[in-house]
Tab-separated table of C-alpha atoms in Angstrom:
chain	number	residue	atom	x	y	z
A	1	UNK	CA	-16.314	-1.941	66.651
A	2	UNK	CA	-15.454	-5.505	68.333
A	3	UNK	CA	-14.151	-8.021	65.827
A	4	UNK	CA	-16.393	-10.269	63.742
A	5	UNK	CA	-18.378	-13.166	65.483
A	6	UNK	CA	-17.683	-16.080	63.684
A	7	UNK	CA	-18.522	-19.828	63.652
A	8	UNK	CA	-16.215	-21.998	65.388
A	9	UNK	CA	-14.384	-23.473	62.042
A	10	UNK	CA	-13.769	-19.847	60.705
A	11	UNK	CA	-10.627	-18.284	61.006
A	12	UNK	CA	-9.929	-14.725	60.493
A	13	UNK	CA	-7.932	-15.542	57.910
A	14	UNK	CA	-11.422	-17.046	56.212
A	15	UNK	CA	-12.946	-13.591	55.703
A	16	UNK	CA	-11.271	-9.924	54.517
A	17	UNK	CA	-12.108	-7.327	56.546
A	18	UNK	CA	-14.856	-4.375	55.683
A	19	UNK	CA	-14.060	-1.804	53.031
A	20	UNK	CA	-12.535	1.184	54.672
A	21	UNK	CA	-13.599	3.173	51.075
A	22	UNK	CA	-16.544	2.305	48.838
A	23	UNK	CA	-14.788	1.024	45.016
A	24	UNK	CA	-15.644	3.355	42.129
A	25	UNK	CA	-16.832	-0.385	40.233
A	26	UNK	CA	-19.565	-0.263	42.281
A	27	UNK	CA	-22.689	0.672	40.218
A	28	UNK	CA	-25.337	-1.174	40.909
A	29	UNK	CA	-26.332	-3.162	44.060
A	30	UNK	CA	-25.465	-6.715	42.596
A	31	UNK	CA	-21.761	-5.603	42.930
A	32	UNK	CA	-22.072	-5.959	46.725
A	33	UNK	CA	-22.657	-9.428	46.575
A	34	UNK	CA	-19.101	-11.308	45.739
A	35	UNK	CA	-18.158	-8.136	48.029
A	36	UNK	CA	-20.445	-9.343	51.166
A	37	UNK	CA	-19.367	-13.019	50.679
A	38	UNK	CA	-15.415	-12.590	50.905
A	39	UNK	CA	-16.215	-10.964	54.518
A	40	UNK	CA	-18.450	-13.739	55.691
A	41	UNK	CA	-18.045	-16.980	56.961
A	42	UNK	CA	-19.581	-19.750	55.013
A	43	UNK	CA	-21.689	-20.759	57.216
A	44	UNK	CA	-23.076	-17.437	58.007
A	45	UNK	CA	-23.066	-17.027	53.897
A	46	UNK	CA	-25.155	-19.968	53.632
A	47	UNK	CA	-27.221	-19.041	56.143
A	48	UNK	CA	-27.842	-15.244	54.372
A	49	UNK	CA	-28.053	-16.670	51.353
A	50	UNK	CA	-30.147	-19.503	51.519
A	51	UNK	CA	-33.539	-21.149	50.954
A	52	UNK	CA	-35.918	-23.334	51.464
A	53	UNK	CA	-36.034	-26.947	49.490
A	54	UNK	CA	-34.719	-26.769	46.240
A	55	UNK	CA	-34.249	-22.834	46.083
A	56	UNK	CA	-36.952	-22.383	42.967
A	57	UNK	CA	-38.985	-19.525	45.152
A	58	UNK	CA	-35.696	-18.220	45.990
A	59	UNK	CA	-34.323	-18.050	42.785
A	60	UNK	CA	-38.178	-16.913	41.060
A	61	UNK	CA	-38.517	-13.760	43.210
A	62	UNK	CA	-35.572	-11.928	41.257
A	63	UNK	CA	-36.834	-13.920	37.806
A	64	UNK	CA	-40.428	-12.654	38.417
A	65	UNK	CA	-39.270	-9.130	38.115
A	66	UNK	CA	-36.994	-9.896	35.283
A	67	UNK	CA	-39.703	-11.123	32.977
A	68	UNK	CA	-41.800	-7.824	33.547
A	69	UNK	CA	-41.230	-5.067	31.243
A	70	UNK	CA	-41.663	-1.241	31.582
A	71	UNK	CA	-43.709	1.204	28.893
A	72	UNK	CA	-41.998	4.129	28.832
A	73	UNK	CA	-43.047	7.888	27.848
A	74	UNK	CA	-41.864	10.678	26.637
A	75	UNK	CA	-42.364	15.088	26.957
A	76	UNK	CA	-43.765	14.074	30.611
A	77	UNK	CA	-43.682	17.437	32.700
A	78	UNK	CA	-41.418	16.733	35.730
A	79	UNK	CA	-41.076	20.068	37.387
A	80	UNK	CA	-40.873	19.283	41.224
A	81	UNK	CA	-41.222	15.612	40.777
A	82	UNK	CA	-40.322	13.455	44.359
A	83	UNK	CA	-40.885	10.473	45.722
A	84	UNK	CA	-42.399	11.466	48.839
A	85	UNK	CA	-45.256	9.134	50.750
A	86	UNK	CA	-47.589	9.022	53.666
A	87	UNK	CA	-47.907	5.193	54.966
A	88	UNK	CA	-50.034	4.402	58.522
A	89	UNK	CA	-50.098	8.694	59.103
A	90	UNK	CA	-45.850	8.379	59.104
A	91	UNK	CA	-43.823	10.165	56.326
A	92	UNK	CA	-41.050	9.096	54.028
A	93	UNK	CA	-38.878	10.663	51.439
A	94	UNK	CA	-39.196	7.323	49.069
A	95	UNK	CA	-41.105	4.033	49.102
A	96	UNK	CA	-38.121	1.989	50.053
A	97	UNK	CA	-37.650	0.304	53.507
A	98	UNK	CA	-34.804	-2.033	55.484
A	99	UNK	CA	-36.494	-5.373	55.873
A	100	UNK	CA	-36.146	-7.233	58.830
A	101	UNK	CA	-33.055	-9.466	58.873
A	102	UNK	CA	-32.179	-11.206	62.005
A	103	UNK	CA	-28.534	-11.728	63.497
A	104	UNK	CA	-26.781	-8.746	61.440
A	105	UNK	CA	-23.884	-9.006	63.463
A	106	UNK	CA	-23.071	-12.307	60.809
A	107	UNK	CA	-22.328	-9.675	58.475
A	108	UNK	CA	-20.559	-6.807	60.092
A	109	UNK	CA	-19.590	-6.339	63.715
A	110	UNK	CA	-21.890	-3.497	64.297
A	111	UNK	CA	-24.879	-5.392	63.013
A	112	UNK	CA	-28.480	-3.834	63.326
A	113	UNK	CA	-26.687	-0.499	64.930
A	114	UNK	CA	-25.443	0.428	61.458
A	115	UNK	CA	-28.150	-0.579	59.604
A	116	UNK	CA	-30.009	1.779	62.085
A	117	UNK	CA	-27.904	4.429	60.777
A	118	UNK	CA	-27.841	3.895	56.750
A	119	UNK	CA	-31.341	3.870	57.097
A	120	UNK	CA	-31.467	7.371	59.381
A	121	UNK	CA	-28.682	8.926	56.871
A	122	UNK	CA	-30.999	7.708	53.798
A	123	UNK	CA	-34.227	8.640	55.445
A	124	UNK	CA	-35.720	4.880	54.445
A	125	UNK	CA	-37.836	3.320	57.244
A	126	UNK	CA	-36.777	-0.227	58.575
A	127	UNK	CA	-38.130	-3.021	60.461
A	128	UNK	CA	-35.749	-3.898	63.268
A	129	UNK	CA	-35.922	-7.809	63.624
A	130	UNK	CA	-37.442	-9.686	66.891
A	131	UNK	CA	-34.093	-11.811	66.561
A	132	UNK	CA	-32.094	-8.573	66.177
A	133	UNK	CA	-28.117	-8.860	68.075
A	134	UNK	CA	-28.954	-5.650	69.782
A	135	UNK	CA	-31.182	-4.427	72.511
A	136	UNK	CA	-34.489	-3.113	70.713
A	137	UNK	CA	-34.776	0.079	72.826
A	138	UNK	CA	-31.061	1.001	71.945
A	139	UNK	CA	-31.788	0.860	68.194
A	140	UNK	CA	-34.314	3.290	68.808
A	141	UNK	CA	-32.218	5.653	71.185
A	142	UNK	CA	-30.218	6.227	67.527
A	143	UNK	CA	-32.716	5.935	64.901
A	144	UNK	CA	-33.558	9.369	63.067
A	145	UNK	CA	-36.089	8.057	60.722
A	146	UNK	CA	-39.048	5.231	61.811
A	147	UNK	CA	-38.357	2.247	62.564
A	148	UNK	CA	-40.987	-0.757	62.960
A	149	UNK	CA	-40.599	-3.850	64.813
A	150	UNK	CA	-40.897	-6.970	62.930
A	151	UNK	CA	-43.269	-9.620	65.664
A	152	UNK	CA	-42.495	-13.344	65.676
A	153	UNK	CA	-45.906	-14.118	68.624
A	154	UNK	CA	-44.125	-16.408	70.763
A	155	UNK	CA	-46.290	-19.160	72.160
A	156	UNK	CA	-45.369	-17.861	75.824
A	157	UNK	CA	-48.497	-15.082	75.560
A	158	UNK	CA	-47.179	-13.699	78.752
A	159	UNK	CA	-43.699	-12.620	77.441
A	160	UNK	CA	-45.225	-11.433	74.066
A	161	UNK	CA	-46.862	-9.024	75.683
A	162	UNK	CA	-44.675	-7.596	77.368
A	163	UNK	CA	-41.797	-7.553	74.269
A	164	UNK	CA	-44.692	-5.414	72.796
A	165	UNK	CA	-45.090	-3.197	75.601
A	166	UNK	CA	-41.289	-2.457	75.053
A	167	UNK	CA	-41.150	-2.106	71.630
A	168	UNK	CA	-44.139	0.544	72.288
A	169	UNK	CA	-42.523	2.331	74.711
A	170	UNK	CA	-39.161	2.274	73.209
A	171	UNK	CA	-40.820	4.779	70.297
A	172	UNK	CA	-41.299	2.235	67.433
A	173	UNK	CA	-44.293	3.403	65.358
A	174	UNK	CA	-45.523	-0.468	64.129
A	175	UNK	CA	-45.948	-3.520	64.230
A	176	UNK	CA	-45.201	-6.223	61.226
A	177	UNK	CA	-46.105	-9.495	62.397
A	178	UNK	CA	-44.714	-12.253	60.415
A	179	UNK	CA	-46.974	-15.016	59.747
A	180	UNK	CA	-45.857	-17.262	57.137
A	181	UNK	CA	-43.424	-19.614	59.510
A	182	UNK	CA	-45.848	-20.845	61.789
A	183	UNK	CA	-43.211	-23.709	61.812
A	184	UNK	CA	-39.626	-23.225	60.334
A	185	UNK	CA	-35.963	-25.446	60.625
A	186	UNK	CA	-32.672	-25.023	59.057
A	187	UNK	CA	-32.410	-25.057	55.001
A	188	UNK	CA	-30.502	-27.582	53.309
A	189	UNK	CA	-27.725	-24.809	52.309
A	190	UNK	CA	-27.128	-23.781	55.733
A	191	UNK	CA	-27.542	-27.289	57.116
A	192	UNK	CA	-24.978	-28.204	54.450
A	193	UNK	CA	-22.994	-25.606	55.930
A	194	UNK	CA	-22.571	-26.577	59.620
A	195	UNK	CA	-24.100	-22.975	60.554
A	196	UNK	CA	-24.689	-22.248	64.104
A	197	UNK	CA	-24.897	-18.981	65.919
A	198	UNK	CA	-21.350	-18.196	67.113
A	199	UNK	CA	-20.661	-17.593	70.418
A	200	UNK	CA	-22.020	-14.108	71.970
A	201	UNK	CA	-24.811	-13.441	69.224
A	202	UNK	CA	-28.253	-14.489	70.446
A	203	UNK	CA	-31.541	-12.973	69.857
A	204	UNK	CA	-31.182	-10.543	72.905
A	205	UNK	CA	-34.846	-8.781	72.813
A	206	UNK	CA	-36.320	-12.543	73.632
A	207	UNK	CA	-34.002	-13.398	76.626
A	208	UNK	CA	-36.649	-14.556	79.285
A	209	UNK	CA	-39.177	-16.346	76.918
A	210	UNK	CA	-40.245	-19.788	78.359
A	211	UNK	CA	-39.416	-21.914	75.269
A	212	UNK	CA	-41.487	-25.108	73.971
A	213	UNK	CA	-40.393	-28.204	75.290
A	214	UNK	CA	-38.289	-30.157	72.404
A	215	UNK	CA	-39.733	-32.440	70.054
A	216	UNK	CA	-37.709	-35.543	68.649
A	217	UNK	CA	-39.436	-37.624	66.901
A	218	UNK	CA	-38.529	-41.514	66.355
A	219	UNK	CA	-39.087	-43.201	62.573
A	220	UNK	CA	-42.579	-43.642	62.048
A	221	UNK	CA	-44.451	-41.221	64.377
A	222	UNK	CA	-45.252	-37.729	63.009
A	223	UNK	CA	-42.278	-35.331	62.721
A	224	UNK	CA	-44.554	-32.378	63.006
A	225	UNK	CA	-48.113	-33.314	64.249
A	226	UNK	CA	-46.785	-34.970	66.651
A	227	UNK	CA	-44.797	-31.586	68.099
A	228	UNK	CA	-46.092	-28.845	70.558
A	229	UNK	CA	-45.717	-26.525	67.873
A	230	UNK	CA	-48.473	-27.306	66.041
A	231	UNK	CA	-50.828	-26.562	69.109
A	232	UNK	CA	-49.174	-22.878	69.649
A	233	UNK	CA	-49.120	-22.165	66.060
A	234	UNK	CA	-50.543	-18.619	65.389
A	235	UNK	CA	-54.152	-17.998	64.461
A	236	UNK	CA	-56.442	-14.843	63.709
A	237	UNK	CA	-57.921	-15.365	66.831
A	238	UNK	CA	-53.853	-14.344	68.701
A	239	UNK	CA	-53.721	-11.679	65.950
A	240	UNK	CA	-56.894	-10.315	67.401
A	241	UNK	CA	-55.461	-10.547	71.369
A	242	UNK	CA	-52.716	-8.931	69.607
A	243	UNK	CA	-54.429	-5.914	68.242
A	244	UNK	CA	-55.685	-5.417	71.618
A	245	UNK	CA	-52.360	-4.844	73.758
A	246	UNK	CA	-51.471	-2.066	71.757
A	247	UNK	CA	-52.484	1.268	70.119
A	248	UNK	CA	-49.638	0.904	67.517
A	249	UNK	CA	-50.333	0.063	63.694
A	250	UNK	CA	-50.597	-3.881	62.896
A	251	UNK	CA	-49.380	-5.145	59.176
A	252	UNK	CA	-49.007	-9.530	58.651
A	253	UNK	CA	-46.405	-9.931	56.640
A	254	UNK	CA	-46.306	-13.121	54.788
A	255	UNK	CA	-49.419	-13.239	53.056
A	256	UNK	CA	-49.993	-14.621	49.641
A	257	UNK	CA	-53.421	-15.257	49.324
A	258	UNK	CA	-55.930	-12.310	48.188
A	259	UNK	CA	-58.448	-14.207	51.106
A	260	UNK	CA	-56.032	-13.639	53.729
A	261	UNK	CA	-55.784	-10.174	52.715
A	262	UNK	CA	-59.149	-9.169	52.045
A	263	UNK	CA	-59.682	-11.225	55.952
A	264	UNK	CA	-56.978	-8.771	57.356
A	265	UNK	CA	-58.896	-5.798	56.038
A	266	UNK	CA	-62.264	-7.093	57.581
A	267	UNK	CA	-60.622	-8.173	61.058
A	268	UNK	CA	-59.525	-4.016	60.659
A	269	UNK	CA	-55.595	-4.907	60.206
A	270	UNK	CA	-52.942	-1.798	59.277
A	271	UNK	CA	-51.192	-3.382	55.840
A	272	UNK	CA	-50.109	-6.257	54.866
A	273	UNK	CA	-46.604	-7.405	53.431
A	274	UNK	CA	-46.404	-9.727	50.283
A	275	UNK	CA	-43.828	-12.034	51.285
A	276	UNK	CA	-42.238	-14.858	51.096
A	277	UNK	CA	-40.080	-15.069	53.450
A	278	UNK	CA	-37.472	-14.760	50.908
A	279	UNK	CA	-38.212	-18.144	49.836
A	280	UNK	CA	-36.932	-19.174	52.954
A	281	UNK	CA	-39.835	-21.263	54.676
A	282	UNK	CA	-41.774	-23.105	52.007
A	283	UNK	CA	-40.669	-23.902	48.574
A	284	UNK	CA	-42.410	-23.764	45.037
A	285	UNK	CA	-44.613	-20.592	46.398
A	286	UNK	CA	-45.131	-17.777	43.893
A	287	UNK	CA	-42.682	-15.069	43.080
A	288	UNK	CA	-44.036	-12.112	45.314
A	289	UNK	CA	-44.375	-9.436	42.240
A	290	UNK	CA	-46.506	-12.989	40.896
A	291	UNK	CA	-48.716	-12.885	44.084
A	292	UNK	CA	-49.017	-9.448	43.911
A	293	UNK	CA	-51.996	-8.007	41.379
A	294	UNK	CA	-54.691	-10.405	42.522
A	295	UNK	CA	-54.328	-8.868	46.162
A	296	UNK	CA	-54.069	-5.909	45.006
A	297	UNK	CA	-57.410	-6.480	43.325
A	298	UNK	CA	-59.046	-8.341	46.272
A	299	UNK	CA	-58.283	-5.557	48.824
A	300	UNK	CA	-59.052	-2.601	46.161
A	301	UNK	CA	-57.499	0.183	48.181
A	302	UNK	CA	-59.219	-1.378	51.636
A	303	UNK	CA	-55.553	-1.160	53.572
A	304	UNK	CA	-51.813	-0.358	51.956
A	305	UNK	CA	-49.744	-3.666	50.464
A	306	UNK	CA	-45.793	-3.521	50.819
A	307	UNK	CA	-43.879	-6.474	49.052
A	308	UNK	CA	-40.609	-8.033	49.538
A	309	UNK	CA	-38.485	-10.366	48.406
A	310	UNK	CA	-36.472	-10.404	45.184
A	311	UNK	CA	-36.188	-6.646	44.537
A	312	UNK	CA	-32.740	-6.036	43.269
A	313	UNK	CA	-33.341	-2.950	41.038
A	314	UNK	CA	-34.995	0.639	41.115
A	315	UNK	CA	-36.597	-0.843	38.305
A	316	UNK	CA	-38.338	-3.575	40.834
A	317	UNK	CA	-39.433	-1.048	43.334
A	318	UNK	CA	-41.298	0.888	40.155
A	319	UNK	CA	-43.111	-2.361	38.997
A	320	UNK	CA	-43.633	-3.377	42.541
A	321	UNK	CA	-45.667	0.144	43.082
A	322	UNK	CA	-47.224	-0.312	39.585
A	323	UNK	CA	-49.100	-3.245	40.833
A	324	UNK	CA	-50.367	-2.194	43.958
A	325	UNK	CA	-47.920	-1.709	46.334
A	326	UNK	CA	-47.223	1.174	48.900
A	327	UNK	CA	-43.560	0.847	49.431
A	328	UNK	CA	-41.200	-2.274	49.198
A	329	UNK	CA	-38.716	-3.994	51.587
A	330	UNK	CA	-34.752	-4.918	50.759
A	331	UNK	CA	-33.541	-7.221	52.844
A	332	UNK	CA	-30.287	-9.295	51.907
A	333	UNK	CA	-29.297	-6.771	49.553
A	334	UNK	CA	-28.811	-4.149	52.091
A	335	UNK	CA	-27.033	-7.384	54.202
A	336	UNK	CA	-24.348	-7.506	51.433
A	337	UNK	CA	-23.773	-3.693	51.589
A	338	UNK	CA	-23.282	-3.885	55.604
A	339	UNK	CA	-21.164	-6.857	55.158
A	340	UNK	CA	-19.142	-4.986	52.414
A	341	UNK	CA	-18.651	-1.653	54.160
A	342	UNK	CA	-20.927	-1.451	56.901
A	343	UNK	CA	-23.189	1.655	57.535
A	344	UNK	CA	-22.011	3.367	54.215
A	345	UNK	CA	-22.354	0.210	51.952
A	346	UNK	CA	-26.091	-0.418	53.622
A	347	UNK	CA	-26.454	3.100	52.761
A	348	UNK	CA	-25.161	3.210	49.370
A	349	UNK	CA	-27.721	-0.069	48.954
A	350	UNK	CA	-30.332	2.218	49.207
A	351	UNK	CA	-29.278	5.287	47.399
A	352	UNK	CA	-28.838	2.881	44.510
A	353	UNK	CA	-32.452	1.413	44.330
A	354	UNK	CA	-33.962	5.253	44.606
A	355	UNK	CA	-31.646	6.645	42.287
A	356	UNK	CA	-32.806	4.043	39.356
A	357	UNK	CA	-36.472	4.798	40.831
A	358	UNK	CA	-36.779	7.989	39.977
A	359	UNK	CA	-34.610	7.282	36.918
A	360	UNK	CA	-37.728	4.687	36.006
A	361	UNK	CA	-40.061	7.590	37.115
A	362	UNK	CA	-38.745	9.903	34.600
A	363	UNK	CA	-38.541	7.623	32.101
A	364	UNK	CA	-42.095	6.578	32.045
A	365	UNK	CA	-43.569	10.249	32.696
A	366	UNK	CA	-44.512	9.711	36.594
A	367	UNK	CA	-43.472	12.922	38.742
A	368	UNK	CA	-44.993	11.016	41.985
A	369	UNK	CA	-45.734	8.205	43.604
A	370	UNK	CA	-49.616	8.455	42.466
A	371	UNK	CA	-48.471	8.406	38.537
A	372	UNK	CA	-47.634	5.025	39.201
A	373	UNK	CA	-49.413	2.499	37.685
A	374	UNK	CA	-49.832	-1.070	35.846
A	375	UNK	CA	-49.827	1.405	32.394
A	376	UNK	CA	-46.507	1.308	33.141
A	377	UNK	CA	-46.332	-2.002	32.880
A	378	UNK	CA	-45.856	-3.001	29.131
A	379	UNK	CA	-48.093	-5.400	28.028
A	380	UNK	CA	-47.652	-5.848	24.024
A	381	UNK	CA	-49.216	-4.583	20.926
């Protein structure tokens, strides 16, 4: 559908086009990767790809899982074992979910509509990005499993209502508000890069916002204090207006700290996402899976923790749920099956991660969900 957007230095020539056929190689979800890159720009490569500073958050939140290790068990009784859960009163046949990526269009020409549809054919819930390509009430018109709506609160209070009046009326059954990138810029890879959005690709569901006015700031005055951001930046006093335009589910997603946490189950909050931000916004944070058991410990059960960032593996989803959380989101993973081979690589992403799931499941004796836990989780001796 359409031909690929690209950035004014690509050529077509530059990038091969989408598989037509999945390859038999393809066994695990890392083989997608030198697949998604040969069908992206470089820019828009660097751009996926990339993170913030020197990359060491970026490059921990696969590294993190790696150093765990699994205990396995044996002559576990499996008869009728699934991976069915219940998350905010909504049901799922597995614990794994889209995450939101802006701009999919980078990757594929269909963008965010087949992502929409990998996740429908794989019944895996997704969070559909404020800075999706694609009008948010048309992603719904085609979705057949849940989709959420990933919230960037726009200091224009006026408009941000409204956006979630839409996304509430367009059928979406959450809200994830992201708020680790009160402030954000370009990283050094994509900076590096030259990226800029190509012409015809613009974050559609915010046309309309009044934006801040720009900040430049000259050598020697403050390159950030000095900016109108700081003044609009979100606080839990705009997450509590938020709560009150709408009846949907809230979740933050970008917390780290077991205070914030515990503080989004007393100010009554949905979930909460340990995140990142891919190791996107600030550098030399933990490893998610790292962040993880403490806030776990500090909530004790109060609301349901997700995680993303760094899952690669079935194997990471398993370890993910042994330490406390609910369900886990892939984000550029399911990026590099799009770019591959649109809808059916994003969906063969995800058939991959739940297939070495419940391979982990049976392999440590847990028929469900519930028989998850940090036993699993080898710890010596």
């Amino acid at each position: 559908m359409g031909e690929h957007l690209m950035s004014p230095s690509a050529s077509p020539r530059d990038m091969k086009p989408p598989l037509a056929q999945i390859p038999p190689e393809v066994a695990a979800v890392s083989d997608y990767e030198p697949l998604a890159r040969e069908r992206m720009t470089p820019a828009a490569w660097a751009w996926l790809q990339g993170g913030a500073a020197d990359e060491i958050t970026l490059r921990e939140n696969q590294a993190a899982f790696q150093r765990l290790r699994l205990a396995p068990r044996a002559l576990a009784e499996l008869a009728g074992a699934h991976t069915r859960l219940t998350l905010l009163g909504q049901a799922f046949e597995h614990p794994i979910f889209v995450a939101p990526v802006a701009y999919q269009q980078l990757a594929h020409p269909d963008g965010e509509r087949a992502t929409v549809l990998a996740a429908g054919a794989l019944g895996a819930g997704m969070v559909v990005s404020t800075q999706a390509g694609l009008p948010l009430d048309a992603l719904a018109r085609q979705a057949t499993a849940p989709l959420w709506f990933q919230l960037y609160v726009q200091h224009d209070r006026g408009f941000t209502r409204e956006l979630v009046h839409r996304v509430q009326a367009a059928g979406y059954r959450a809200l994830v508000v992201t708020v680790d990138a009160p402030v954000s810029g370009p990283r050094n890879r994509e900076r590096r890069a030259g990226f800029a959005l190509p012409p015809g690709l613009s974050a559609v569901n915010l046309q309309g916002v009044r934006n801040p006015p720009p900040h430049t700031a000259p050598l020697g005055r403050p390159p950030l204090f000095g900016s109108p951001l700081v003044d609009t930046a979100l606080t839990w006093r705009d997450i509590a207006w938020l709560r009150e335009q709408t009846t949907l589910p809230v979740l933050l997603k970008g917390v780290l700290s077991p205070a914030d946490a515990v503080r989004a189950a007393d100010e009554g909050l949905d979930g909460v996402i340990v995140s990142n931000h891919g190791g996107r916004v600030l550098d030399t944070v933990p490893a998610t899976i790292e962040a993880l058991p403490a806030i776990a410990r500090a909530v004790n059960g109060r609301l349901p923790l997700l995680l993303d960032g760094g899952v690669r593996r079935g194997t990471d989803v398993f370890k993910a749920l042994a330490l406390g959380a609910s369900a886990v989101l892939v984000g550029r993973p399911v990026l590099h099956g799009l770019a591959a081979a649109g809808a059916p690589g994003a969906a063969h992403v995800l058939h991959l991660l739940r297939a070495e799931l419940e391979m982990a499941m049976a392999l440590t004796g847990c028929r469900t969900l519930a028989d998850i836990d940090e036993s699993r989780i080898w710890r010596g001796g």
